PDB file of C-alpha atoms in Angstrom:
ATOM      1  CA  MET A   1      56.745 -63.040 -28.610  1.00  0.00           C
ATOM      2  CA  ARG A   2      59.253 -61.679 -26.388  1.00  0.00           C
ATOM      3  CA  LEU A   3      57.150 -62.878 -23.437  1.00  0.00           C
ATOM      4  CA  LEU A   4      56.536 -66.357 -24.769  1.00  0.00           C
ATOM      5  CA  ILE A   5      60.416 -66.924 -25.169  1.00  0.00           C
ATOM      6  CA  ALA A   6      61.156 -65.669 -21.933  1.00  0.00           C
ATOM      7  CA  ALA A   7      58.408 -67.611 -20.051  1.00  0.00           C
ATOM      8  CA  THR A   8      59.402 -71.083 -22.212  1.00  0.00           C
ATOM      9  CA  GLY A   9      63.250 -70.270 -21.508  1.00  0.00           C
ATOM     10  CA  LEU A  10      62.766 -69.635 -17.848  1.00  0.00           C
ATOM     11  CA  GLY A  11      60.444 -72.546 -17.319  1.00  0.00           C
ATOM     12  CA  LEU A  12      62.955 -74.848 -18.776  1.00  0.00           C
ATOM     13  CA  CYS A  13      65.653 -73.243 -16.801  1.00  0.00           C
ATOM     14  CA  LEU A  14      63.994 -73.508 -13.512  1.00  0.00           C
ATOM     15  CA  ALA A  15      63.275 -77.072 -14.230  1.00  0.00           C
ATOM     16  CA  LEU A  16      66.764 -77.993 -14.861  1.00  0.00           C
ATOM     17  CA  VAL A  17      67.988 -75.726 -11.776  1.00  0.00           C
ATOM     18  CA  LEU A  18      65.506 -77.512  -9.272  1.00  0.00           C
ATOM     19  CA  LEU A  19      66.259 -81.060 -11.087  1.00  0.00           C
ATOM     20  CA  VAL A  20      69.987 -80.150 -10.109  1.00  0.00           C
ATOM     21  CA  THR A  21      69.647 -78.554  -6.679  1.00  0.00           C
ATOM     22  CA  MET A  22      66.625 -80.371  -5.154  1.00  0.00           C
ATOM     23  CA  SER A  23      67.695 -84.095  -6.100  1.00  0.00           C
ATOM     24  CA  PRO A  24      67.852 -85.934  -2.870  1.00  0.00           C
ATOM     25  CA  THR A  25      71.670 -86.448  -2.893  1.00  0.00           C
ATOM     26  CA  PRO A  26      74.536 -84.106  -4.690  1.00  0.00           C
ATOM     27  CA  ILE A  27      74.352 -84.045  -8.482  1.00  0.00           C
ATOM     28  CA  ASP A  28      78.178 -84.677  -8.519  1.00  0.00           C
ATOM     29  CA  GLN A  29      78.021 -88.011  -6.315  1.00  0.00           C
ATOM     30  CA  GLY A  30      79.495 -90.643  -8.518  1.00  0.00           C
ATOM     31  CA  TYR A  31      80.936 -88.489 -10.841  1.00  0.00           C
ATOM     32  CA  GLU A  32      84.269 -87.579  -8.957  1.00  0.00           C
ATOM     33  CA  SER A  33      86.542 -89.470 -11.140  1.00  0.00           C
ATOM     34  CA  ALA A  34      84.954 -87.702 -14.206  1.00  0.00           C
ATOM     35  CA  ILE A  35      85.415 -84.537 -12.684  1.00  0.00           C
ATOM     36  CA  GLU A  36      88.913 -85.164 -11.722  1.00  0.00           C
ATOM     37  CA  ARG A  37      89.536 -86.009 -15.405  1.00  0.00           C
ATOM     38  CA  VAL A  38      88.059 -82.803 -16.741  1.00  0.00           C
ATOM     39  CA  LEU A  39      90.100 -80.744 -14.219  1.00  0.00           C
ATOM     40  CA  SER A  40      93.117 -82.666 -15.524  1.00  0.00           C
ATOM     41  CA  VAL A  41      92.434 -81.578 -19.120  1.00  0.00           C
ATOM     42  CA  LEU A  42      91.809 -78.306 -18.021  1.00  0.00           C
ATOM     43  CA  HIS A  43      95.232 -77.972 -16.184  1.00  0.00           C
ATOM     44  CA  ARG A  44      97.210 -79.666 -19.036  1.00  0.00           C
ATOM     45  CA  ASN A  45      95.509 -76.800 -21.331  1.00  0.00           C
ATOM     46  CA  GLY A  46      96.620 -73.751 -19.540  1.00  0.00           C
ATOM     47  CA  VAL A  47      94.037 -73.432 -16.605  1.00  0.00           C
ATOM     48  CA  PRO A  48      96.093 -72.835 -13.392  1.00  0.00           C
ATOM     49  CA  GLY A  49      96.438 -75.561 -10.927  1.00  0.00           C
ATOM     50  CA  TRP A  50      94.700 -73.576  -7.967  1.00  0.00           C
ATOM     51  CA  PHE A  51      91.422 -74.214 -10.016  1.00  0.00           C
ATOM     52  CA  GLY A  52      90.329 -77.284  -8.300  1.00  0.00           C
ATOM     53  CA  TYR A  53      87.093 -78.929  -7.436  1.00  0.00           C
ATOM     54  CA  ARG A  54      85.755 -76.125  -5.414  1.00  0.00           C
ATOM     55  CA  TRP A  55      86.207 -73.505  -8.347  1.00  0.00           C
ATOM     56  CA  PHE A  56      84.899 -75.966 -10.773  1.00  0.00           C
ATOM     57  CA  GLU A  57      81.736 -76.228  -8.450  1.00  0.00           C
ATOM     58  CA  PHE A  58      81.413 -72.635  -8.156  1.00  0.00           C
ATOM     59  CA  SER A  59      82.049 -71.840 -11.910  1.00  0.00           C
ATOM     60  CA  ALA A  60      79.109 -74.434 -12.479  1.00  0.00           C
ATOM     61  CA  ASN A  61      76.803 -72.600 -10.231  1.00  0.00           C
ATOM     62  CA  ILE A  62      77.486 -69.386 -11.975  1.00  0.00           C
ATOM     63  CA  VAL A  63      76.836 -71.058 -15.422  1.00  0.00           C
ATOM     64  CA  LEU A  64      73.788 -72.634 -14.049  1.00  0.00           C
ATOM     65  CA  PHE A  65      72.218 -69.221 -13.193  1.00  0.00           C
ATOM     66  CA  VAL A  66      73.230 -66.949 -16.079  1.00  0.00           C
ATOM     67  CA  PRO A  67      70.213 -68.358 -18.288  1.00  0.00           C
ATOM     68  CA  VAL A  68      67.979 -68.030 -15.162  1.00  0.00           C
ATOM     69  CA  GLY A  69      68.734 -64.171 -14.981  1.00  0.00           C
ATOM     70  CA  TYR A  70      68.533 -63.630 -18.731  1.00  0.00           C
ATOM     71  CA  PHE A  71      65.032 -65.031 -19.253  1.00  0.00           C
ATOM     72  CA  LEU A  72      63.672 -63.730 -15.896  1.00  0.00           C
ATOM     73  CA  SER A  73      64.735 -60.368 -17.104  1.00  0.00           C
ATOM     74  CA  LEU A  74      63.056 -60.833 -20.259  1.00  0.00           C
ATOM     75  CA  LEU A  75      59.678 -61.326 -18.464  1.00  0.00           C
ATOM     76  CA  PHE A  76      59.719 -57.637 -17.658  1.00  0.00           C
ATOM     77  CA  PRO A  77      59.441 -54.366 -19.580  1.00  0.00           C
ATOM     78  CA  ALA A  78      62.941 -52.673 -20.580  1.00  0.00           C
ATOM     79  CA  ARG A  79      62.609 -50.139 -18.123  1.00  0.00           C
ATOM     80  CA  PHE A  80      62.101 -52.671 -15.453  1.00  0.00           C
ATOM     81  CA  LEU A  81      64.472 -55.234 -16.084  1.00  0.00           C
ATOM     82  CA  TRP A  82      66.383 -54.349 -12.882  1.00  0.00           C
ATOM     83  CA  ILE A  83      63.670 -56.131 -10.955  1.00  0.00           C
ATOM     84  CA  ALA A  84      65.658 -59.463 -11.565  1.00  0.00           C
ATOM     85  CA  LEU A  85      68.158 -58.185  -9.554  1.00  0.00           C
ATOM     86  CA  PRO A  86      66.877 -58.846  -6.295  1.00  0.00           C
ATOM     87  CA  LEU A  87      64.895 -61.945  -7.549  1.00  0.00           C
ATOM     88  CA  VAL A  88      67.983 -63.714  -8.360  1.00  0.00           C
ATOM     89  CA  PRO A  89      69.581 -63.804  -4.947  1.00  0.00           C
ATOM     90  CA  ALA A  90      66.168 -64.656  -3.590  1.00  0.00           C
ATOM     91  CA  LEU A  91      65.754 -67.598  -5.581  1.00  0.00           C
ATOM     92  CA  SER A  92      69.092 -69.003  -4.883  1.00  0.00           C
ATOM     93  CA  ALA A  93      68.750 -68.255  -1.026  1.00  0.00           C
ATOM     94  CA  THR A  94      65.400 -70.024  -1.134  1.00  0.00           C
ATOM     95  CA  ILE A  95      66.896 -73.236  -3.091  1.00  0.00           C
ATOM     96  CA  GLU A  96      69.706 -73.235  -0.361  1.00  0.00           C
ATOM     97  CA  THR A  97      67.337 -73.010   2.472  1.00  0.00           C
ATOM     98  CA  LEU A  98      65.019 -75.559   1.264  1.00  0.00           C
ATOM     99  CA  GLN A  99      68.307 -78.007   0.736  1.00  0.00           C
ATOM    100  CA  PHE A 100      69.252 -76.965   4.480  1.00  0.00           C
ATOM    101  CA  PHE A 101      65.794 -77.834   5.891  1.00  0.00           C
ATOM    102  CA  VAL A 102      64.772 -80.429   3.597  1.00  0.00           C
ATOM    103  CA  LEU A 103      67.666 -82.383   2.071  1.00  0.00           C
ATOM    104  CA  PRO A 104      69.908 -83.815   4.639  1.00  0.00           C
ATOM    105  CA  ALA A 105      72.302 -85.223   2.151  1.00  0.00           C
ATOM    106  CA  ARG A 106      72.697 -81.821   0.439  1.00  0.00           C
ATOM    107  CA  PHE A 107      75.082 -79.029   1.128  1.00  0.00           C
ATOM    108  CA  ALA A 108      73.492 -75.588   1.391  1.00  0.00           C
ATOM    109  CA  THR A 109      75.940 -72.930   1.455  1.00  0.00           C
ATOM    110  CA  VAL A 110      76.451 -69.029   1.286  1.00  0.00           C
ATOM    111  CA  ASN A 111      79.099 -69.705  -1.435  1.00  0.00           C
ATOM    112  CA  ASP A 112      76.325 -71.494  -3.694  1.00  0.00           C
ATOM    113  CA  VAL A 113      74.416 -68.147  -3.340  1.00  0.00           C
ATOM    114  CA  ILE A 114      76.946 -65.888  -4.361  1.00  0.00           C
ATOM    115  CA  ALA A 115      77.868 -67.956  -7.052  1.00  0.00           C
ATOM    116  CA  ASN A 116      74.379 -68.065  -8.398  1.00  0.00           C
ATOM    117  CA  THR A 117      73.848 -64.647  -7.744  1.00  0.00           C
ATOM    118  CA  ILE A 118      76.771 -63.653  -9.913  1.00  0.00           C
ATOM    119  CA  GLY A 119      75.558 -66.047 -12.580  1.00  0.00           C
ATOM    120  CA  GLY A 120      72.132 -64.653 -12.354  1.00  0.00           C
ATOM    121  CA  TRP A 121      73.247 -61.020 -12.537  1.00  0.00           C
ATOM    122  CA  GLY A 122      75.528 -61.661 -15.492  1.00  0.00           C
ATOM    123  CA  GLY A 123      72.214 -63.047 -17.201  1.00  0.00           C
ATOM    124  CA  VAL A 124      70.393 -59.655 -16.309  1.00  0.00           C
ATOM    125  CA  VAL A 125      73.314 -57.740 -17.971  1.00  0.00           C
ATOM    126  CA  ALA A 126      73.254 -59.961 -20.940  1.00  0.00           C
ATOM    127  CA  ALA A 127      69.293 -59.539 -21.204  1.00  0.00           C
ATOM    128  CA  ALA A 128      69.754 -55.584 -21.016  1.00  0.00           C
ATOM    129  CA  ILE A 129      72.441 -55.554 -23.495  1.00  0.00           C
ATOM    130  CA  THR A 130      70.292 -57.719 -25.707  1.00  0.00           C
ATOM    131  CA  VAL A 131      67.157 -55.558 -25.152  1.00  0.00           C
ATOM    132  CA  ALA A 132      69.270 -52.381 -26.088  1.00  0.00           C
ATOM    133  CA  ALA A 133      70.703 -53.909 -29.027  1.00  0.00           C
ATOM    134  CA  VAL A 134      67.173 -54.816 -30.377  1.00  0.00           C
ATOM    135  CA  HIS A 135      65.983 -51.308 -29.350  1.00  0.00           C
ATOM    136  CA  ILE A 136      68.795 -49.706 -31.470  1.00  0.00           C
ATOM    137  CA  ARG A 137      68.036 -51.952 -34.516  1.00  0.00           C
ATOM    138  CA  ASP A 138      64.506 -51.268 -34.301  1.00  0.00           C
ATOM    139  CA  ARG A 139      65.144 -47.240 -34.347  1.00  0.00           C
ATOM    140  CA  ARG A 140      67.247 -47.763 -37.415  1.00  0.00           C
ATOM    141  CA  VAL A 141      64.916 -49.835 -39.168  1.00  0.00           C
ATOM    142  CA  LEU A 142      62.060 -47.336 -38.237  1.00  0.00           C
ATOM    143  CA  GLN A 143      64.500 -44.457 -39.282  1.00  0.00           C
ATOM    144  CA  LYS A 144      64.967 -45.975 -42.687  1.00  0.00           C
ATOM    145  CA  TRP A 145      61.575 -46.791 -43.308  1.00  0.00           C
ATOM    146  CA  ARG A 146      60.565 -43.266 -42.652  1.00  0.00           C
ATOM    147  CA  GLU A 147      63.120 -41.802 -45.039  1.00  0.00           C
ATOM    148  CA  ARG A 148      62.002 -44.125 -47.909  1.00  0.00           C
ATOM    149  CA  ASN A 149      58.041 -43.433 -47.478  1.00  0.00           C
ATOM    150  CA  VAL A 150      58.504 -39.697 -46.579  1.00  0.00           C
ATOM    151  CA  VAL A 151      60.964 -38.715 -49.053  1.00  0.00           C
ATOM    152  CA  GLY A 152      58.852 -39.441 -52.092  1.00  0.00           C
ATOM    153  CA  VAL A 153      55.700 -38.074 -51.008  1.00  0.00           C
ATOM    154  CA  ARG A 154      54.540 -34.198 -51.568  1.00  0.00           C
ATOM    155  CA  GLU A 155      52.022 -32.173 -50.181  1.00  0.00           C
ATOM    156  CA  PRO A 156      49.013 -31.439 -52.567  1.00  0.00           C
ATOM    157  CA  ALA A 157      49.095 -27.998 -53.991  1.00  0.00           C
ATOM    158  CA  ALA A 158      46.424 -25.530 -52.343  1.00  0.00           C
TER     159      ALA A 158
END
C-alpha cells in the first residue's frame, strides 16, 4: 500500500512540476498584478518588506518540491530513504538544464535548483519522520498484542 500511495503521489507531483516548469512561457507570465496583490496582503499582515517577488518565487519553488521529496523517499525501504537526497537536486538540475536548452522563454537558474533542493530535502525529512512514527506505532501495537495474547496462555503440565 505504501508503494502504491508513494508512486501515485510522486506521479501526480511530477506531472504538476513538469506542467509548471516545462511550459513554453513562465508560469507567472500575465499574473504579475495578482502576485503583487498577494505580496501586498502578506506585507500588511506582518511579512517583512524585503520579502518581494524574488523571495516569493524562491519560496514557491521550495513548496513545489516538498511533496516530490516526500513521495520519492517513500518509494524506498526505510533504511534507503537517503537515496532520495541526491535524486532531488539531480531532478531539479535536469529540469533547469532542459529549460536552458529547450525553452528559450524560460529562465534556468541555480537559485531554482537550490530552492527545489531545499524543498525536496524537506520532503525527505518529513518522509523520514513519517516512517519513524509509523514504525514506533507498529512496535507499540505489536507489543500490546503480544501482552494480551501471551499473558493468558499457560504451558501444559508435563
